[in-house]
CSV table of C-alpha atoms in Angstrom, one decimal:
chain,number,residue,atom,x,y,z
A,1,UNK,CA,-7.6,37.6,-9.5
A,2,UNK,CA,-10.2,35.1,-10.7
A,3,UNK,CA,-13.5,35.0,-8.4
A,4,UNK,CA,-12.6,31.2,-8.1
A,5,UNK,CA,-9.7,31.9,-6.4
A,6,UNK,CA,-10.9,30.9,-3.2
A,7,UNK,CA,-12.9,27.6,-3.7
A,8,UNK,CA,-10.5,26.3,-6.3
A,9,UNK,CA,-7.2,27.8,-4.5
A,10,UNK,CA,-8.6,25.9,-0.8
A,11,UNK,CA,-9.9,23.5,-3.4
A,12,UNK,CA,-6.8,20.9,-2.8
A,13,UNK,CA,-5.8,21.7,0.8
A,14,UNK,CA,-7.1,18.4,1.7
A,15,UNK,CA,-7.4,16.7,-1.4
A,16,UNK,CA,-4.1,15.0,-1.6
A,17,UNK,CA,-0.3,15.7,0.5
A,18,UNK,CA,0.4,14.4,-3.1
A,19,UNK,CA,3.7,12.6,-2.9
A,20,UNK,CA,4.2,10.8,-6.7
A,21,UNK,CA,0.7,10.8,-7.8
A,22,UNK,CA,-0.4,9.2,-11.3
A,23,UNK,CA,-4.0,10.7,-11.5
A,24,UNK,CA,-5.3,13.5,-9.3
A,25,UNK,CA,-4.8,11.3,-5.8
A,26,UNK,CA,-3.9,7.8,-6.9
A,27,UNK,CA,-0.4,6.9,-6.1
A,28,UNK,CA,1.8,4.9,-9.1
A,29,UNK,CA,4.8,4.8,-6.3
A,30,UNK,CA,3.1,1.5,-4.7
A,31,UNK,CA,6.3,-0.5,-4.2
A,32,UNK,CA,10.1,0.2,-4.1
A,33,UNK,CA,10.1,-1.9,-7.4
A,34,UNK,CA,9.1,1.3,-8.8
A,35,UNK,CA,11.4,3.3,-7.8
A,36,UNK,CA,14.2,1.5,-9.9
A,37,UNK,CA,12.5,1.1,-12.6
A,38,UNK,CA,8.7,2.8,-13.0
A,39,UNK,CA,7.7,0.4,-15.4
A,40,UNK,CA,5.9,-2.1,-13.6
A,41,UNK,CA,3.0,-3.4,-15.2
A,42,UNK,CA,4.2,-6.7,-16.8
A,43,UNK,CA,5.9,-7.9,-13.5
A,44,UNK,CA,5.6,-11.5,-12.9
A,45,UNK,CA,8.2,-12.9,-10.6
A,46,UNK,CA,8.0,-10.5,-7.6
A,47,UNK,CA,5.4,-9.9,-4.8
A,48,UNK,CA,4.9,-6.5,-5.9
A,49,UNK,CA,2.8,-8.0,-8.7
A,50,UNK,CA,-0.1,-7.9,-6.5
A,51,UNK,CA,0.5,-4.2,-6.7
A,52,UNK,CA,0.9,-3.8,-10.5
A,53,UNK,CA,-0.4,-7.1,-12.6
A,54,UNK,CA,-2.2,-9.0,-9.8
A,55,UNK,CA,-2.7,-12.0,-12.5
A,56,UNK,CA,0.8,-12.3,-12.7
A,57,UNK,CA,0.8,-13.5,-9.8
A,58,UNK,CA,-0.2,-17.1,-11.4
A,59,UNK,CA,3.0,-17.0,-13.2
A,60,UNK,CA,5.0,-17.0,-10.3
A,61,UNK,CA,7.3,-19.9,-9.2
A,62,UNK,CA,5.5,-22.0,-6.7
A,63,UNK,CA,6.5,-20.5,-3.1
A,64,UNK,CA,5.4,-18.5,-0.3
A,65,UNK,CA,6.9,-14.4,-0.9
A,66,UNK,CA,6.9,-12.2,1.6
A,67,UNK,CA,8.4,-8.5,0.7
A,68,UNK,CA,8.3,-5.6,3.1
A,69,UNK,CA,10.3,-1.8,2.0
A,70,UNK,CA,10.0,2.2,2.5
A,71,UNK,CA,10.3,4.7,0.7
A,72,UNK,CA,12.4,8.1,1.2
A,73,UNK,CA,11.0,11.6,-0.1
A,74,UNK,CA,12.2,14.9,-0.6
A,75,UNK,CA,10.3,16.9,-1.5
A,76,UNK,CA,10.1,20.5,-2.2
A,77,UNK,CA,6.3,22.4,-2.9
A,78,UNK,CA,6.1,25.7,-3.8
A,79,UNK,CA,3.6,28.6,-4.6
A,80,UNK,CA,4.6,32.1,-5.6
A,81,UNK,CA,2.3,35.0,-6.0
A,82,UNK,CA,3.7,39.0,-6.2
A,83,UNK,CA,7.6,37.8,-6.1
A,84,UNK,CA,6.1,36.0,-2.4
A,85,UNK,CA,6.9,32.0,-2.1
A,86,UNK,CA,5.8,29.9,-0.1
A,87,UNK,CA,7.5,26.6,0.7
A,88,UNK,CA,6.9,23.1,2.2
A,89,UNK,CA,10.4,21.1,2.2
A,90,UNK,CA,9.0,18.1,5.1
A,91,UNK,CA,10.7,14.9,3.7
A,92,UNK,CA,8.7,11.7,4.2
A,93,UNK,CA,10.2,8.8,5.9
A,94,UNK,CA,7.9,6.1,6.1
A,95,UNK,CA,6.2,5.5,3.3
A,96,UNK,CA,5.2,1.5,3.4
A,97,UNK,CA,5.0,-1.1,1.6
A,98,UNK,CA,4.2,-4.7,2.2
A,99,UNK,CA,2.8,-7.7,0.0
A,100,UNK,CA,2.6,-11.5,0.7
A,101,UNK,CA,2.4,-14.5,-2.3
A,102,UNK,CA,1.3,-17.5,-2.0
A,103,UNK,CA,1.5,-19.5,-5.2
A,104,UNK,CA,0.7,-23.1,-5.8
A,105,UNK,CA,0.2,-25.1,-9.3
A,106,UNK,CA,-2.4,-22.9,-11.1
A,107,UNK,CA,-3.4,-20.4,-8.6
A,108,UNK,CA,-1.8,-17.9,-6.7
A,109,UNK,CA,-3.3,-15.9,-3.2
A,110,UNK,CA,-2.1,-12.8,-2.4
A,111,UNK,CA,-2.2,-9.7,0.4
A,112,UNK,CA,-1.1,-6.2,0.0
A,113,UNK,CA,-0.1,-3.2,2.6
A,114,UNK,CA,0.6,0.0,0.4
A,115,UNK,CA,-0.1,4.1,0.5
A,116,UNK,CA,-3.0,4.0,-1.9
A,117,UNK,CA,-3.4,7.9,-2.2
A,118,UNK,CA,-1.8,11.0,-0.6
A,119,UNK,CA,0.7,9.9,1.7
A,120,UNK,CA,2.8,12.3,3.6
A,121,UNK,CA,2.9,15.6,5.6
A,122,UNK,CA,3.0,19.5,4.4
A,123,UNK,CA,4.2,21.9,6.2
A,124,UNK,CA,4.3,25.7,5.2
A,125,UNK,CA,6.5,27.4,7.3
A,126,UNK,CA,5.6,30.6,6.6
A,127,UNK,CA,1.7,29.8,5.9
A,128,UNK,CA,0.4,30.7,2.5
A,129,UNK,CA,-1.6,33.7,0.7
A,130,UNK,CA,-4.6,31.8,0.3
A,131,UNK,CA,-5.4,31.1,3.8
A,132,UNK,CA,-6.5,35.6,3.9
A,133,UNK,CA,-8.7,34.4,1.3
A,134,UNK,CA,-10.3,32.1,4.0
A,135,UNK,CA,-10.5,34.5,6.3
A,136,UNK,CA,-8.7,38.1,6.7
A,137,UNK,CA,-7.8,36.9,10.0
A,138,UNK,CA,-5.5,34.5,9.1
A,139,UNK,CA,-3.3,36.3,6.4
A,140,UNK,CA,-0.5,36.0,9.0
A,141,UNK,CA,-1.1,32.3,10.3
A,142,UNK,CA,1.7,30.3,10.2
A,143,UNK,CA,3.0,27.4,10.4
A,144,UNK,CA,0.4,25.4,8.2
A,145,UNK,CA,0.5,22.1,8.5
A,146,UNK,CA,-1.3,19.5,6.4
A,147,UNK,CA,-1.2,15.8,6.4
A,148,UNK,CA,-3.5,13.3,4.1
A,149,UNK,CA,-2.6,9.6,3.2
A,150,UNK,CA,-4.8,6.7,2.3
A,151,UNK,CA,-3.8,3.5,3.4
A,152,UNK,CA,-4.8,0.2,0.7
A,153,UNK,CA,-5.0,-3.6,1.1
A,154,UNK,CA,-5.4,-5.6,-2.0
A,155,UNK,CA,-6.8,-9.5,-0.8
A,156,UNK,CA,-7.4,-11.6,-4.2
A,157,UNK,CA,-6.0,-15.0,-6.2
A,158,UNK,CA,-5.0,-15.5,-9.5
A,159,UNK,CA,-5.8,-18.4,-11.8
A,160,UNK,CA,-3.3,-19.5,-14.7
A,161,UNK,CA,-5.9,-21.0,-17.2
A,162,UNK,CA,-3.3,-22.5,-19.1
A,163,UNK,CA,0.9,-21.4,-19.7
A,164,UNK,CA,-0.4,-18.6,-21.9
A,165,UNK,CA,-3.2,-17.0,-19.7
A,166,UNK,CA,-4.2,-16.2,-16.2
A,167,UNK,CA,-6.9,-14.5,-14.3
A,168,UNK,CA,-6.9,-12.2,-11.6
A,169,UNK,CA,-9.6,-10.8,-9.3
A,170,UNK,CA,-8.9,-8.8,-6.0
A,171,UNK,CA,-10.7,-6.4,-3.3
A,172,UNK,CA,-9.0,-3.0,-2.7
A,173,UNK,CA,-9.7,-1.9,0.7
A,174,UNK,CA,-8.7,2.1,1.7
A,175,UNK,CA,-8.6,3.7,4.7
A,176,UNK,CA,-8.4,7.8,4.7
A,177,UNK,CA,-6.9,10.1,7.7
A,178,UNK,CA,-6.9,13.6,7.1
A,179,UNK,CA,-6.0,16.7,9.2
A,180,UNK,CA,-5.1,20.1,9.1
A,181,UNK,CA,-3.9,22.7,11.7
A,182,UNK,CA,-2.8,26.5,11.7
A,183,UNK,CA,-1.5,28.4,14.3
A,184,UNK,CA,-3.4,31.9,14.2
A,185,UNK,CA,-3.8,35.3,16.2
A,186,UNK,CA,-6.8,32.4,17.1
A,187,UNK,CA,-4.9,30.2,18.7
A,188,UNK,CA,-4.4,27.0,17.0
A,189,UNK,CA,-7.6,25.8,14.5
A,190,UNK,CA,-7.5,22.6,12.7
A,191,UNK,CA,-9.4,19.4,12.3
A,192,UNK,CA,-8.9,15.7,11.9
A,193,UNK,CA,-11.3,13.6,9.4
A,194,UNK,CA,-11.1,10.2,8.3
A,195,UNK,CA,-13.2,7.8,5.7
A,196,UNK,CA,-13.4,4.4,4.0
A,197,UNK,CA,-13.9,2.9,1.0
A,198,UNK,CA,-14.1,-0.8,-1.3
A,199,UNK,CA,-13.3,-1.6,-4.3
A,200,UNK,CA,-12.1,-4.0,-7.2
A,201,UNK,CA,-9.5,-4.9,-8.9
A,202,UNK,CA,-9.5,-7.3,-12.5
A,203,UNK,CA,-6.7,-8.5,-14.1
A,204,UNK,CA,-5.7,-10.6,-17.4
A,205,UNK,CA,-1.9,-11.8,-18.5
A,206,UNK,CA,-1.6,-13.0,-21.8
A,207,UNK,CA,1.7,-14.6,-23.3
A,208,UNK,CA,1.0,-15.0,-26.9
A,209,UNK,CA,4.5,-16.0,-27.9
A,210,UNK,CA,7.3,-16.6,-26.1
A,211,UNK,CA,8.9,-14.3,-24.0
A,212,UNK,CA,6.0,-11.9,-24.7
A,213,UNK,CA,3.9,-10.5,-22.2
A,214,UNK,CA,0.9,-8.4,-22.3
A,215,UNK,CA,-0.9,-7.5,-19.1
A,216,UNK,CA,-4.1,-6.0,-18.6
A,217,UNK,CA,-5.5,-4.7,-15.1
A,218,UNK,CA,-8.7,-2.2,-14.1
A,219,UNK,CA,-9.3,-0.8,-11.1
A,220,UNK,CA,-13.1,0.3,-10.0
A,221,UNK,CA,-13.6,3.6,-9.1
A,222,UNK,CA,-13.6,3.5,-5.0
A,223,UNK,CA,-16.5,5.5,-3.3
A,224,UNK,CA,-15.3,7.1,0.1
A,225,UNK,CA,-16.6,9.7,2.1
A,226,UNK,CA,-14.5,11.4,5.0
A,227,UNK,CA,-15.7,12.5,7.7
A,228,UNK,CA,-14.8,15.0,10.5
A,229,UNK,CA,-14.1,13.4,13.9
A,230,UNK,CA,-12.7,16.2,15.9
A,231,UNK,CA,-12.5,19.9,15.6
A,232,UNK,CA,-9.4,21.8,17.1
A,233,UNK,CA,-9.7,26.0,18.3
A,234,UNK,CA,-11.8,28.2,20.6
A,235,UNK,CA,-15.5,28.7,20.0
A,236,UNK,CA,-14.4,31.7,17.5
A,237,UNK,CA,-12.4,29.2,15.5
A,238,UNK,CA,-15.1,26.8,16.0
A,239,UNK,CA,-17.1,29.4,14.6
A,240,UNK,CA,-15.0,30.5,11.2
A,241,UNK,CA,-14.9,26.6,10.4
A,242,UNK,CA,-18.5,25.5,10.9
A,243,UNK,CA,-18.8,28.6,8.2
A,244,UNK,CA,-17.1,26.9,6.0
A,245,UNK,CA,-18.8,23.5,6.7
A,246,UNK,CA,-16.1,22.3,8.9
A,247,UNK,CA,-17.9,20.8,12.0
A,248,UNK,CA,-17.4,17.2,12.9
A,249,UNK,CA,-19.9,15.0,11.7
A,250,UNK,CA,-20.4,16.6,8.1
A,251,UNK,CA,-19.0,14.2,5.0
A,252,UNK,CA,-17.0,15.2,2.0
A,253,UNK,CA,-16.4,13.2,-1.1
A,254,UNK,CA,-12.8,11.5,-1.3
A,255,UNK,CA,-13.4,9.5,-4.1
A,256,UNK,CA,-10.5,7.5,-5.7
A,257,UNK,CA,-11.0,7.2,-9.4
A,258,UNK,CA,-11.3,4.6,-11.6
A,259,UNK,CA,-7.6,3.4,-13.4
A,260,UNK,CA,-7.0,0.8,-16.5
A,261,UNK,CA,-3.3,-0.1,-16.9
A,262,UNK,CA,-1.6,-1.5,-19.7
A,263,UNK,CA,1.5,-3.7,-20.0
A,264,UNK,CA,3.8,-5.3,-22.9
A,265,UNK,CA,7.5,-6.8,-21.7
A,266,UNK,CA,9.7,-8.7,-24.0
A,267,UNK,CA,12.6,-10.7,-22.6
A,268,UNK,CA,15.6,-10.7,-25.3
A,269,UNK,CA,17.8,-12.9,-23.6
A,270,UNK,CA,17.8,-14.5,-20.0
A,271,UNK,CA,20.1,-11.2,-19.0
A,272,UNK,CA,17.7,-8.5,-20.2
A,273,UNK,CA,13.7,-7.6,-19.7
A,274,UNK,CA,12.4,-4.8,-21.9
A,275,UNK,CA,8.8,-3.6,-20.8
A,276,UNK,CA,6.5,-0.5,-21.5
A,277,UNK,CA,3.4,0.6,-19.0
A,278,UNK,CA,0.3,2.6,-19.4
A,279,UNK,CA,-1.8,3.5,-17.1
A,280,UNK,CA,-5.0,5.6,-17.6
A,281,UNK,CA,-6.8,7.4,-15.1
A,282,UNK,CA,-10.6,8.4,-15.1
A,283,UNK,CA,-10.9,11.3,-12.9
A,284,UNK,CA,-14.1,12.3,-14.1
A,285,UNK,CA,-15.6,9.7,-13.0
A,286,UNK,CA,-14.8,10.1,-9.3
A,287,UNK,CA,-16.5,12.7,-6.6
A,288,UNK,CA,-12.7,14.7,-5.6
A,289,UNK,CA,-14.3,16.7,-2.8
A,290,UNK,CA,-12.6,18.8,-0.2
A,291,UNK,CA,-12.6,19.9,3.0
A,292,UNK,CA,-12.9,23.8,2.3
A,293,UNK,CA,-15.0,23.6,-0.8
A,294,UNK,CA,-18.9,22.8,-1.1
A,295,UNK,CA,-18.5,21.2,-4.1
A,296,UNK,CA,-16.8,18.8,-6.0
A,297,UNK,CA,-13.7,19.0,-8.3
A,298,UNK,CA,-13.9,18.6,-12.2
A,299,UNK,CA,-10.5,17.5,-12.8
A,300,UNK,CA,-9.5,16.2,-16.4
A,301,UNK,CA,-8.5,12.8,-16.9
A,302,UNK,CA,-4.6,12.2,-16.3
A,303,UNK,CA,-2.5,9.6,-18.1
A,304,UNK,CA,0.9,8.5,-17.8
A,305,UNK,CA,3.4,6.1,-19.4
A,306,UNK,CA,6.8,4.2,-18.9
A,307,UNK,CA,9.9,2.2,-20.4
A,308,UNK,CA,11.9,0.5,-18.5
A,309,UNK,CA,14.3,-2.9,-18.5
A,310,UNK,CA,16.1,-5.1,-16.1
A,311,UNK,CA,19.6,-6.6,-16.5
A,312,UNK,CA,20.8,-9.7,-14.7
A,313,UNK,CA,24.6,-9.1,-14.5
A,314,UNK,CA,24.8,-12.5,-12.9
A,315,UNK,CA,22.8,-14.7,-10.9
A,316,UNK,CA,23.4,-12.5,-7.2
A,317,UNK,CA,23.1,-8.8,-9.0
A,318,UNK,CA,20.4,-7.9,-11.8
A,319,UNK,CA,20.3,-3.2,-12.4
A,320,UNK,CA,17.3,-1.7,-13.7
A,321,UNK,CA,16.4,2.0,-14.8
A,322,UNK,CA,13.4,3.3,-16.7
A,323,UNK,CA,11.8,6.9,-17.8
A,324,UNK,CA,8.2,8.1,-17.6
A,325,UNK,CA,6.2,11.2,-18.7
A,326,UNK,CA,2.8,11.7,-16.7
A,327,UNK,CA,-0.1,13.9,-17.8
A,328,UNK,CA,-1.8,15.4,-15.2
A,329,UNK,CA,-5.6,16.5,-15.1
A,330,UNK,CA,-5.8,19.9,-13.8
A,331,UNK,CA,-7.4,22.6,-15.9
A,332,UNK,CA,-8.0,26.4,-15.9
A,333,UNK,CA,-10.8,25.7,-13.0
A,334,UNK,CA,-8.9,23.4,-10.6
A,335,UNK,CA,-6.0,22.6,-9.5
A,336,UNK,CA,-4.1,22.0,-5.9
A,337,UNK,CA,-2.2,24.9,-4.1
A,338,UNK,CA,-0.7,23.4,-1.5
A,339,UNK,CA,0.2,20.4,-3.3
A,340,UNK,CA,0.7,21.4,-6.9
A,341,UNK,CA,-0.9,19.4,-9.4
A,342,UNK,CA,1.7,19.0,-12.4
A,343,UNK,CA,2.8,17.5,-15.7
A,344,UNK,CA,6.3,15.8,-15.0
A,345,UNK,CA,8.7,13.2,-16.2
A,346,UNK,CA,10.6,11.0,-13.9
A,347,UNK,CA,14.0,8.9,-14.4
A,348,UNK,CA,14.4,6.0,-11.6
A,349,UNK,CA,17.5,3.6,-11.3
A,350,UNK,CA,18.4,0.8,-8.7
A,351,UNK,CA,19.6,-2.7,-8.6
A,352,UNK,CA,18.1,-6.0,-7.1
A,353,UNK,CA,21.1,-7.8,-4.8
A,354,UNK,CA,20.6,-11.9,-3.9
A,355,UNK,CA,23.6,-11.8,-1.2
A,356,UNK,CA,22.0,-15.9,-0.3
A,357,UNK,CA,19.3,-18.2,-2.0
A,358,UNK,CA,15.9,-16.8,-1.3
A,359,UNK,CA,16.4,-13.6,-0.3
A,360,UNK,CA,16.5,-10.1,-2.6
A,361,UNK,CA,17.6,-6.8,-1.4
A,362,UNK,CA,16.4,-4.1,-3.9
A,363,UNK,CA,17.4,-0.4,-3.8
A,364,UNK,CA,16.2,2.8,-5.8
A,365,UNK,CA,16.3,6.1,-6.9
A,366,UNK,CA,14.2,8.2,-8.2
A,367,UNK,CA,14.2,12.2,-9.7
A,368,UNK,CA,11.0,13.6,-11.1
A,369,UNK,CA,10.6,16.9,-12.7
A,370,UNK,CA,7.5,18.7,-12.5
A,371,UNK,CA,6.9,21.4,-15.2
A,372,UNK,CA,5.8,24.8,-13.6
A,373,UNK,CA,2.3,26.3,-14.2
A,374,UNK,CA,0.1,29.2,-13.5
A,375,UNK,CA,-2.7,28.9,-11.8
A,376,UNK,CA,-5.5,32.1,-10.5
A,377,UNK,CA,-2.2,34.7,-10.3
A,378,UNK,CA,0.0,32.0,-8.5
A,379,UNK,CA,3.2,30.2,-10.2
A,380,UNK,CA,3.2,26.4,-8.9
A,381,UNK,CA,6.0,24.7,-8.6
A,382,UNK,CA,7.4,21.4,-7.1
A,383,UNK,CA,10.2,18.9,-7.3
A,384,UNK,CA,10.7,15.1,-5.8
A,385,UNK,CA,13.6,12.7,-5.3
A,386,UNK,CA,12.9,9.3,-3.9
A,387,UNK,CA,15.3,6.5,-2.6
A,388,UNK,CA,13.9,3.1,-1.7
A,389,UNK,CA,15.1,-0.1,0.1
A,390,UNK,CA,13.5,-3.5,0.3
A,391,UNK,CA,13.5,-7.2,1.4
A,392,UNK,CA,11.9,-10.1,-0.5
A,393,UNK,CA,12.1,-13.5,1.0
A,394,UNK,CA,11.0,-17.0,-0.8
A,395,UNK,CA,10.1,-20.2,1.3
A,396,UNK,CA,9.7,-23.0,-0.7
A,397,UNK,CA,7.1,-25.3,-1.0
């Protein structure tokens, strides 16, 4: 077993409760828009643009949007070591999202609610082999139960220059909450944590020609630290953690790294919308810390990319579907136990139902499939399926 066994296998405990993650942390599942068809990055007519093009947002209709949906995971996680798996099957039920538009003439004001990073709970029923490595005393500790999201608000405007090009420029604000607990020969030992961090977001949308649309959007790397508020076990427990740096008041780094995406759509006919994304993630650039490791990860950088189109079968019912391979940055040196970090492509499928003027119901589906690895002696494993409902409503000007 490789001497970095420990410090890279703990590595991701708290990292991410990785859900559908496009770089190490960073979630691409913003909206349910995405869940029937993954690529996003052209979008121009629903809210969710302030997710994915936030200067498409200036090519909106004039109106006031309001959207609000969930998302519905399950999810299997697995790690295997000496013909021994262990398994976290928790589905996620509440995985928000919420965006408001306002859009007037040439500029457009906007709002977001979304799971930024992370964004559910793990729990190993039957603990794991790494935790012995933390401590001999909990090789039998079970259950272990992980949770990790980070909550984002995008607050911006978008300018439309002229009917060819608009401007974008938005805050991203994120809010960490982190804990872990495991139920030991100790007693129960876990902690909670939390952090905060602000960034920026810049975005371009060009329409050289008609019915063409390129879209161009960075993110800024957002520096957070998280921090331990509270600290759960008797004063041995107390003990084993504070050896590990685990006392409340110390800081790790929770960085969320910097991301450029890329979007071209085409619309052949007023039926159908054709669009490609890309979306680029710069991991190395970020501080990935954790709450059992002294220092930070050196993940790879992670790319993914999309196709995807849209077709209006009439004016009350439009079906959508796309595919998407993502490349994930893990290495020889680090990668996530608990929540396997994995190449994986992913199919998603839904429609978009008007059932009266003003108001869109959209529903999704979603199967990715993650391509097994071995990492320090341990096969790592995991597969998703997501389904998706949401509610857009216009009010004219």
């Amino acid at each position: 077993m490789k001497k970095s066994f420990i410090a890279t296998g703990l590595f991701g405990a708290l990292l991410a409760s990785q859900v559908f993650a496009g770089g190490i942390d960073a979630k691409t599942n913003l909206s349910v828009g995405y869940i029937r068809n993954p690529s996003r990055n052209t979008e121009s007519e629903r809210p969710e643009a302030a997710l994915y093009n936030i200067a498409g947002t200036a090519f909106m209709a004039d109106g006031l949007y309001i959207e609000a949906g969930d998302q519905f995971i399950f999810k299997t996680y697995s790690h295997e070591m000496a013909g021994t798996e262990y398994k976290d099957e928790k589905p996620v039920f509440l995985f928000p999202n919420a965006e408001v538009v306002y859009k007037h003439g040439k500029l457009g004001f906007f709002g977001t609610f979304q799971v930024a990073a992370g964004g559910g709970s793990l729990e190993y029923k039957d603990g794991s082999v790494v935790l012995a490595g933390l401590n001999p005393a909990l090789a039998t500790a079970k259950p272990l139960n992980i949770y990790s999201v980070t909550f984002g608000q995008n607050l911006g405007f978008s300018y439309a220059i002229n009917d060819k090009v608009s401007l974008s420029g938005a805050v991203r604000l994120l809010e960490s909450e982190q804990s872990m607990e495991i139920t030991s020969a100790m007693g129960k030992i876990g902690y909670d944590a939390s952090g905060f961090g602000v960034g920026g977001i810049f975005g371009v949308n060009w329409r050289p020609v008609e019915n063409l649309d390129l879209a161009f959007q960075y993110k800024t790397v957002t520096k957070m630290e998280t921090e331990f508020d509270s600290i759960t076990g008797n004063a041995t427990a107390q003990a084993l953690l504070a050896s590990k740096g685990i006392k409340s008041g110390n800081k790790f780094d929770t960085d969320i790294s910097p991301e450029f995406n890329f979007g071209a759509g085409y619309k052949f006919t007023d039926a159908l919308y054709v669009s490609s994304s890309f979306n680029y993630y710069f991991n190395k650039q970020a501080d990935m810390g954790s709450a059992l490791s002294s220092t930070n990860a050196d993940y790879d950088d992670s790319w993914e990319i999309y196709g995807g189109a849209d077709y209006a079968i009439n004016k009350k019912v439009l079906v959508s579907g796309g595919i998407g391979y993502s490349k994930q940055g893990y290495n020889d040196e680090y990668n996530n136990v608990f929540s396997p970090v994995l190449d994986c492509v992913s199919f998603g499928a839904g429609a978009e139902v008007s059932p009266v003027d003003n108001l869109k119901l959209t529903f999704g589906g979603m199967y990715a499939k993650y391509l097994e690895e071995e990492y320090n002696s341990l096969k790592l494993n995991k597969s998703i399926i997501m389904l998706s409902l949401s509610a857009t409503y216009k009010f004219g000007l």
